[in-house]
mmCIF file of C-alpha atoms and ligand atoms in Angstrom:
data_model
loop_
_atom_site.group_PDB
_atom_site.id
_atom_site.type_symbol
_atom_site.label_atom_id
_atom_site.label_comp_id
_atom_site.label_asym_id
_atom_site.label_seq_id
_atom_site.Cartn_x
_atom_site.Cartn_y
_atom_site.Cartn_z
ATOM 1 C CA UNK T 1 17.140 -9.710 -25.511
ATOM 2 C CA UNK T 2 19.328 -8.218 -22.827
ATOM 3 C CA UNK T 3 22.852 -6.882 -22.696
ATOM 4 C CA UNK T 4 25.176 -9.478 -21.204
ATOM 5 C CA UNK T 5 28.047 -8.304 -19.026
ATOM 6 C CA UNK T 6 30.711 -10.945 -18.300
ATOM 7 C CA UNK T 7 32.850 -10.509 -15.178
ATOM 8 C CA UNK T 8 35.350 -12.750 -13.353
ATOM 9 C CA UNK T 9 33.516 -15.135 -11.083
ATOM 10 C CA UNK T 10 35.841 -15.169 -8.094
ATOM 11 C CA UNK T 11 38.774 -13.709 -6.223
ATOM 12 C CA UNK T 12 40.252 -10.239 -6.185
ATOM 13 C CA UNK T 13 39.470 -9.600 -9.823
ATOM 14 C CA UNK T 14 35.758 -10.148 -9.134
ATOM 15 C CA UNK T 15 35.748 -8.013 -5.984
ATOM 16 C CA UNK T 16 37.581 -5.117 -7.609
ATOM 17 C CA UNK T 17 35.329 -5.313 -10.660
ATOM 18 C CA UNK T 18 32.276 -5.093 -8.382
ATOM 19 C CA UNK T 19 33.877 -2.098 -6.609
ATOM 20 C CA UNK T 20 34.669 -0.348 -9.899
ATOM 21 C CA UNK T 21 31.084 -0.671 -11.184
ATOM 22 C CA UNK T 22 29.647 0.158 -7.731
ATOM 23 C CA UNK T 23 31.609 3.423 -7.629
ATOM 24 C CA UNK T 24 29.804 4.373 -10.862
ATOM 25 C CA UNK T 25 26.298 3.596 -9.598
ATOM 26 C CA UNK T 26 25.994 0.120 -11.091
ATOM 27 C CA UNK T 27 25.727 -2.498 -8.363
ATOM 28 C CA UNK T 28 26.927 -5.980 -9.301
ATOM 29 C CA UNK T 29 26.365 -8.837 -6.892
ATOM 30 C CA UNK T 30 26.449 -12.578 -6.665
ATOM 31 C CA UNK T 31 23.098 -14.057 -5.802
ATOM 32 C CA UNK T 32 22.116 -17.437 -4.410
ATOM 33 C CA UNK T 33 24.455 -19.608 -2.379
ATOM 34 C CA UNK T 34 28.231 -19.066 -2.102
ATOM 35 C CA UNK T 35 28.790 -21.706 -4.716
ATOM 36 C CA UNK T 36 26.122 -20.734 -7.185
ATOM 37 C CA UNK T 37 27.437 -18.751 -10.158
ATOM 38 C CA UNK T 38 24.460 -16.410 -10.486
ATOM 39 C CA UNK T 39 24.514 -12.632 -10.314
ATOM 40 C CA UNK T 40 22.450 -9.488 -10.521
ATOM 41 C CA UNK T 41 22.850 -5.940 -11.829
ATOM 42 C CA UNK T 42 21.116 -3.001 -10.163
ATOM 43 C CA UNK T 43 21.176 0.617 -11.218
ATOM 44 C CA UNK T 44 20.531 0.071 -14.897
ATOM 45 C CA UNK T 45 17.756 -2.005 -16.522
ATOM 46 C CA UNK T 46 18.195 -4.652 -19.197
ATOM 47 C CA UNK T 47 21.659 -5.910 -18.224
ATOM 48 C CA UNK T 48 22.379 -9.524 -17.226
ATOM 49 C CA UNK T 49 25.455 -10.445 -15.225
ATOM 50 C CA UNK T 50 27.381 -13.496 -16.440
ATOM 51 C CA UNK T 51 30.008 -14.847 -14.025
ATOM 52 C CA UNK T 52 32.867 -16.476 -15.907
ATOM 53 C CA UNK T 53 36.476 -17.547 -15.519
ATOM 54 C CA UNK T 54 38.691 -14.573 -16.497
ATOM 55 C CA UNK T 55 40.349 -16.865 -19.026
ATOM 56 C CA UNK T 56 37.078 -17.602 -20.807
ATOM 57 C CA UNK T 57 35.885 -14.012 -21.147
ATOM 58 C CA UNK T 58 37.982 -13.363 -24.315
ATOM 59 C CA UNK T 59 36.357 -16.316 -26.113
ATOM 60 C CA UNK T 60 32.853 -15.312 -25.016
ATOM 61 C CA UNK T 61 33.364 -11.748 -26.273
ATOM 62 C CA UNK T 62 34.788 -12.974 -29.580
ATOM 63 C CA UNK T 63 31.850 -15.373 -30.028
ATOM 64 C CA UNK T 64 29.402 -12.551 -29.294
ATOM 65 C CA UNK T 65 27.839 -14.436 -26.395
ATOM 66 C CA UNK T 66 28.510 -11.456 -24.108
ATOM 67 C CA UNK T 67 28.376 -7.785 -25.118
ATOM 68 C CA UNK T 68 30.747 -6.442 -22.475
ATOM 69 C CA UNK T 69 33.422 -8.222 -20.468
ATOM 70 C CA UNK T 70 36.069 -7.522 -17.851
ATOM 71 C CA UNK T 71 39.357 -9.396 -18.051
ATOM 72 C CA UNK T 72 43.095 -8.784 -18.288
ATOM 73 C CA UNK T 73 44.383 -7.470 -21.610
ATOM 74 C CA UNK T 74 47.038 -10.208 -21.425
ATOM 75 C CA UNK T 75 44.329 -12.850 -21.793
ATOM 76 C CA UNK T 76 42.610 -10.976 -24.640
ATOM 77 C CA UNK T 77 45.843 -10.570 -26.605
ATOM 78 C CA UNK T 78 46.981 -14.143 -25.984
ATOM 79 C CA UNK T 79 43.727 -15.882 -26.738
ATOM 80 C CA UNK T 80 42.294 -13.891 -29.660
ATOM 81 C CA UNK T 81 43.960 -13.801 -33.070
ATOM 82 C CA UNK T 82 43.626 -10.208 -34.352
ATOM 83 C CA UNK T 83 41.981 -9.325 -31.060
ATOM 84 C CA UNK T 84 41.309 -5.704 -32.020
ATOM 85 C CA UNK T 85 38.946 -6.808 -34.785
ATOM 86 C CA UNK T 86 36.835 -8.782 -32.312
ATOM 87 C CA UNK T 87 36.813 -6.573 -29.229
ATOM 88 C CA UNK T 88 37.294 -2.915 -28.381
ATOM 89 C CA UNK T 89 38.902 -1.853 -25.091
ATOM 90 C CA UNK T 90 36.582 0.700 -23.481
ATOM 91 C CA UNK T 91 38.507 1.486 -20.300
ATOM 92 C CA UNK T 92 41.486 0.253 -18.301
ATOM 93 C CA UNK T 93 40.146 -0.334 -14.781
ATOM 94 C CA UNK T 94 43.259 0.462 -12.736
ATOM 95 C CA UNK T 95 43.689 -2.907 -11.007
ATOM 96 C CA UNK T 96 44.942 -6.392 -11.853
ATOM 97 C CA UNK T 97 48.250 -4.913 -12.952
ATOM 98 C CA UNK T 98 50.771 -7.552 -13.980
ATOM 99 C CA UNK T 99 53.704 -7.785 -16.360
ATOM 100 C CA UNK T 100 54.280 -10.745 -18.631
ATOM 101 C CA UNK T 101 58.013 -11.372 -18.418
ATOM 102 C CA UNK T 102 60.713 -13.893 -19.287
ATOM 103 C CA UNK T 103 62.780 -15.191 -16.356
ATOM 104 C CA UNK T 104 65.793 -17.463 -16.058
ATOM 105 C CA UNK T 105 67.511 -19.099 -13.066
ATOM 106 C CA UNK T 106 69.218 -16.590 -10.813
ATOM 107 C CA UNK T 107 72.459 -18.556 -11.109
ATOM 108 C CA UNK T 108 72.699 -17.892 -14.878
ATOM 109 C CA UNK T 109 74.988 -14.945 -14.185
ATOM 110 C CA UNK T 110 75.851 -14.387 -17.854
ATOM 111 C CA UNK T 111 72.242 -14.214 -19.031
ATOM 112 C CA UNK T 112 70.579 -10.814 -18.637
ATOM 113 C CA UNK T 113 69.345 -9.864 -22.105
ATOM 114 C CA UNK T 114 67.531 -11.522 -25.011
ATOM 115 C CA UNK T 115 70.858 -11.664 -26.847
ATOM 116 C CA UNK T 116 72.356 -13.534 -23.913
ATOM 117 C CA UNK T 117 69.360 -15.857 -23.867
ATOM 118 C CA UNK T 118 69.828 -16.629 -27.556
ATOM 119 C CA UNK T 119 73.491 -17.471 -26.897
ATOM 120 C CA UNK T 120 72.578 -19.625 -23.910
ATOM 121 C CA UNK T 121 69.921 -21.410 -25.963
ATOM 122 C CA UNK T 122 72.394 -22.292 -28.725
ATOM 123 C CA UNK T 123 74.954 -23.485 -26.167
ATOM 124 C CA UNK T 124 72.264 -25.490 -24.385
ATOM 125 C CA UNK T 125 71.272 -27.309 -27.565
ATOM 126 C CA UNK T 126 74.899 -28.082 -28.472
ATOM 127 C CA UNK T 127 75.465 -29.481 -25.015
ATOM 128 C CA UNK T 128 72.250 -31.383 -24.363
ATOM 129 C CA UNK T 129 71.049 -32.294 -27.836
ATOM 130 C CA UNK T 130 67.624 -30.739 -27.323
ATOM 131 C CA UNK T 131 66.329 -27.197 -27.288
ATOM 132 C CA UNK T 132 66.083 -25.098 -24.137
ATOM 133 C CA UNK T 133 62.550 -25.317 -22.701
ATOM 134 C CA UNK T 134 60.607 -22.196 -21.745
ATOM 135 C CA UNK T 135 57.444 -22.926 -19.744
ATOM 136 C CA UNK T 136 54.426 -20.674 -20.260
ATOM 137 C CA UNK T 137 50.710 -20.477 -20.864
ATOM 138 C CA UNK T 138 51.171 -17.387 -23.075
ATOM 139 C CA UNK T 139 52.329 -19.209 -26.200
ATOM 140 C CA UNK T 140 51.414 -16.692 -28.855
ATOM 141 C CA UNK T 141 52.665 -13.564 -27.071
ATOM 142 C CA UNK T 142 55.921 -15.190 -25.972
ATOM 143 C CA UNK T 143 56.696 -16.698 -29.379
ATOM 144 C CA UNK T 144 56.205 -13.294 -31.063
ATOM 145 C CA UNK T 145 58.331 -11.556 -28.449
ATOM 146 C CA UNK T 146 61.210 -14.025 -28.736
ATOM 147 C CA UNK T 147 61.105 -13.911 -32.538
ATOM 148 C CA UNK T 148 61.283 -10.102 -32.443
ATOM 149 C CA UNK T 149 64.108 -10.374 -29.898
ATOM 150 C CA UNK T 150 66.104 -12.732 -32.123
ATOM 151 C CA UNK T 151 65.924 -15.780 -29.844
ATOM 152 C CA UNK T 152 65.785 -18.909 -31.989
ATOM 153 C CA UNK T 153 66.924 -22.175 -30.431
ATOM 154 C CA UNK T 154 64.235 -22.816 -27.825
ATOM 155 C CA UNK T 155 60.976 -24.699 -27.408
ATOM 156 C CA UNK T 156 57.895 -23.648 -25.484
ATOM 157 C CA UNK T 157 56.454 -26.150 -23.056
ATOM 158 C CA UNK T 158 52.927 -25.658 -21.811
ATOM 159 C CA UNK T 159 52.383 -24.772 -18.168
ATOM 160 C CA UNK T 160 48.890 -23.745 -17.073
ATOM 161 C CA UNK T 161 49.855 -22.892 -13.483
ATOM 162 C CA UNK T 162 52.676 -22.960 -10.912
ATOM 163 C CA UNK T 163 54.907 -22.115 -13.863
ATOM 164 C CA UNK T 164 57.777 -20.830 -11.680
ATOM 165 C CA UNK T 165 58.054 -24.364 -10.253
ATOM 166 C CA UNK T 166 58.895 -25.947 -13.598
ATOM 167 C CA UNK T 167 62.577 -24.996 -13.395
ATOM 168 C CA UNK T 168 63.043 -26.655 -10.032
ATOM 169 C CA UNK T 169 61.056 -29.637 -11.275
ATOM 170 C CA UNK T 170 63.412 -29.902 -14.251
ATOM 171 C CA UNK T 171 60.629 -29.685 -16.822
ATOM 172 C CA UNK T 172 61.894 -26.316 -18.143
ATOM 173 C CA UNK T 173 65.072 -24.190 -18.098
ATOM 174 C CA UNK T 174 63.304 -20.808 -18.169
ATOM 175 C CA UNK T 175 59.776 -19.431 -17.848
ATOM 176 C CA UNK T 176 57.514 -16.710 -19.220
ATOM 177 C CA UNK T 177 54.694 -15.722 -16.867
ATOM 178 C CA UNK T 178 52.959 -12.771 -15.301
ATOM 179 C CA UNK T 179 54.344 -11.169 -12.183
ATOM 180 C CA UNK T 180 53.106 -8.364 -9.997
ATOM 181 C CA UNK T 181 55.044 -8.242 -6.720
ATOM 182 C CA UNK T 182 57.876 -10.495 -7.958
ATOM 183 C CA UNK T 183 57.572 -12.645 -4.817
ATOM 184 C CA UNK T 184 56.906 -15.884 -6.662
ATOM 185 C CA UNK T 185 59.922 -15.380 -8.923
ATOM 186 C CA UNK T 186 62.215 -14.597 -5.997
ATOM 187 C CA UNK T 187 60.958 -17.564 -4.011
ATOM 188 C CA UNK T 188 61.772 -19.808 -6.958
ATOM 189 C CA UNK T 189 65.283 -18.384 -7.568
ATOM 190 C CA UNK T 190 64.402 -16.809 -10.898
ATOM 191 C CA UNK T 191 65.385 -13.396 -12.298
ATOM 192 C CA UNK T 192 63.614 -11.306 -14.908
ATOM 193 C CA UNK T 193 65.576 -10.534 -18.072
ATOM 194 C CA UNK T 194 66.753 -6.961 -18.171
ATOM 195 C CA UNK T 195 64.466 -6.127 -21.114
ATOM 196 C CA UNK T 196 61.079 -4.477 -21.592
ATOM 197 C CA UNK T 197 58.277 -6.910 -20.596
ATOM 198 C CA UNK T 198 56.438 -8.967 -23.186
ATOM 199 C CA UNK T 199 53.289 -7.104 -22.166
ATOM 200 C CA UNK T 200 51.976 -4.824 -19.440
ATOM 201 C CA UNK T 201 48.528 -5.959 -18.410
ATOM 202 C CA UNK T 202 45.670 -4.727 -16.267
ATOM 203 C CA UNK T 203 41.982 -5.498 -15.912
ATOM 204 C CA UNK T 204 40.120 -3.805 -18.743
ATOM 205 C CA UNK T 205 36.486 -3.383 -19.803
ATOM 206 C CA UNK T 206 36.035 -4.683 -23.358
ATOM 207 C CA UNK T 207 33.124 -4.429 -25.790
ATOM 208 C CA UNK T 208 32.402 -7.234 -28.249
ATOM 209 C CA UNK T 209 32.476 -6.009 -31.847
ATOM 210 C CA UNK T 210 30.452 -9.002 -33.018
ATOM 211 C CA UNK T 211 27.624 -9.525 -30.490
ATOM 212 C CA UNK T 212 24.125 -9.188 -31.966
ATOM 213 C CA UNK T 213 21.990 -6.330 -30.633
ATOM 214 C CA UNK T 214 18.384 -5.309 -31.054
ATOM 215 C CA UNK T 215 17.546 -1.595 -31.172
ATOM 216 C CA UNK T 216 16.450 -1.855 -27.538
ATOM 217 C CA UNK T 217 19.822 -3.420 -26.649
ATOM 218 C CA UNK T 218 21.650 -0.537 -28.280
ATOM 219 C CA UNK T 219 19.745 1.899 -26.079
ATOM 220 C CA UNK T 220 20.611 -0.121 -22.948
ATOM 221 C CA UNK T 221 24.277 -0.418 -23.970
ATOM 222 C CA UNK T 222 24.526 3.312 -24.591
ATOM 223 C CA UNK T 223 22.924 4.075 -21.221
ATOM 224 C CA UNK T 224 25.285 1.691 -19.431
ATOM 225 C CA UNK T 225 28.385 3.077 -21.128
ATOM 226 C CA UNK T 226 27.257 6.597 -20.320
ATOM 227 C CA UNK T 227 26.625 5.679 -16.685
ATOM 228 C CA UNK T 228 30.103 4.156 -16.443
ATOM 229 C CA UNK T 229 31.653 7.242 -17.993
ATOM 230 C CA UNK T 230 33.818 5.280 -20.439
HETATM 231 N N1 LIG W 301 49.497 -11.994 -9.121
HETATM 232 C C1 LIG W 301 48.750 -11.269 -9.929
HETATM 233 N N2 LIG W 301 48.660 -9.943 -9.759
HETATM 234 C C2 LIG W 301 47.889 -9.202 -10.579
HETATM 235 N N3 LIG W 301 47.166 -9.707 -11.609
HETATM 236 C C3 LIG W 301 47.222 -11.009 -11.783
HETATM 237 C C4 LIG W 301 48.002 -11.856 -10.963
HETATM 238 N N4 LIG W 301 47.816 -13.105 -11.383
HETATM 239 C C5 LIG W 301 46.955 -13.037 -12.428
HETATM 240 N N5 LIG W 301 46.617 -11.772 -12.677
HETATM 241 C C6 LIG W 301 45.743 -11.307 -13.748
HETATM 242 O O1 LIG W 301 44.457 -11.791 -13.506
HETATM 243 C C7 LIG W 301 43.871 -12.267 -14.719
HETATM 244 C C8 LIG W 301 43.352 -13.663 -14.496
HETATM 245 O O2 LIG W 301 44.414 -14.539 -14.358
HETATM 246 P P1 LIG W 301 44.221 -16.107 -14.295
HETATM 247 O O3 LIG W 301 43.736 -16.647 -15.597
HETATM 248 O O4 LIG W 301 45.446 -16.686 -13.705
HETATM 249 O O5 LIG W 301 43.038 -16.120 -13.265
HETATM 250 P P2 LIG W 301 42.431 -17.240 -12.422
HETATM 251 O O6 LIG W 301 41.765 -16.555 -11.285
HETATM 252 O O7 LIG W 301 43.440 -18.302 -12.180
HETATM 253 O O8 LIG W 301 41.300 -17.689 -13.420
HETATM 254 P P3 LIG W 301 40.657 -19.086 -13.703
HETATM 255 O O9 LIG W 301 39.237 -18.912 -13.214
HETATM 256 O O10 LIG W 301 40.750 -19.187 -15.187
HETATM 257 O O11 LIG W 301 41.426 -20.120 -12.950
HETATM 258 C C9 LIG W 301 44.936 -12.154 -15.793
HETATM 259 O O12 LIG W 301 44.599 -11.072 -16.641
HETATM 260 C C10 LIG W 301 46.211 -11.860 -15.060
HETATM 261 O O13 LIG W 301 47.042 -10.947 -15.722
HETATM 262 O O1 LIG W 302 54.642 -11.597 -8.725
HETATM 263 P P1 LIG W 302 53.668 -12.228 -7.768
HETATM 264 O O2 LIG W 302 52.918 -11.213 -6.976
HETATM 265 O O3 LIG W 302 54.323 -13.274 -6.918
HETATM 266 O O4 LIG W 302 52.523 -12.945 -8.625
HETATM 267 C C1 LIG W 302 52.834 -13.813 -9.663
HETATM 268 C C2 LIG W 302 52.066 -15.084 -9.594
HETATM 269 O O5 LIG W 302 50.657 -14.827 -9.697
HETATM 270 C C3 LIG W 302 50.101 -15.635 -10.729
HETATM 271 O O6 LIG W 302 49.768 -16.871 -10.258
HETATM 272 P P2 LIG W 302 48.348 -17.261 -9.694
HETATM 273 O O7 LIG W 302 48.319 -17.039 -8.235
HETATM 274 O O8 LIG W 302 47.266 -16.632 -10.519
HETATM 275 O O9 LIG W 302 48.379 -18.833 -9.945
HETATM 276 P P3 LIG W 302 48.760 -19.718 -11.218
HETATM 277 O O10 LIG W 302 50.097 -20.276 -10.875
HETATM 278 O O11 LIG W 302 47.679 -20.738 -11.242
HETATM 279 O O12 LIG W 302 48.796 -18.851 -12.442
HETATM 280 C C4 LIG W 302 51.263 -15.816 -11.689
HETATM 281 O O13 LIG W 302 51.075 -16.968 -12.512
HETATM 282 C C5 LIG W 302 52.444 -15.944 -10.787
HETATM 283 O O14 LIG W 302 52.656 -17.276 -10.394
#
């Protein structure tokens, strides 16, 4: 067998992951044509590179199909029930920083806190006969956060992308999504609630707690972890 290392297959997350490993003497690269999802690892023997969507890396780690994986801790915590029993964070990587936040239309001048949001939600239901819609792809994290914050009269609607557009498109009244520069929120006339974020996320190297390993694999994994200094 070999140790399988899952990394994001495209974009800035992939490039910065390659840089992070490269700076520690482990060279990751894509091989083949631009469109072929194949990769190579140099600098340590017995490790296979698996290029995956960042959103699928949590599931692959939890299923034990990869031994190590790089993805945002937001995706791990959203997608894995009792995530800390399935994976162990080995190191935050210092990039891919984003906050998961709740935002409402800028023109809701009386809504700044979770308490305000709860009041607005109750008023919304009384007025419209249905519950205020909050668009998100982070269902589990947002539901927990709103329950802890005492917000009751709302419904989550699923949005897998362009979530900030749902308010303008009248498919939601508020949103919960990740933000880094805040540009997308501003451009869509949304403001973040004046509360701590649901979650602070960054790209993180995780180890699967369930992946099978031969004795030889254990040696390779130890050597890799040592090389990375994590
Ligand atoms: N604007 C951003 N700034 C910083 N980090 C971000 C930003 N957008 C997304 N991320 C982070 O990058 C990770 C991947 O996000 P996302 O699932 O949206 O990626 P994607 O590239 O669209 O992946 P997919 O291949 O699944 O389409 C998440 O952990 C997220 O927190
Ligand atoms: O605060 P900002 O710097 O503006 O970044 C935030 C945006 O980045 C992410 O979207 P992404 O580009 O990953 O596309 P998505 O809509 O498909 O999630 C996120 O969903 C926000 O829309």
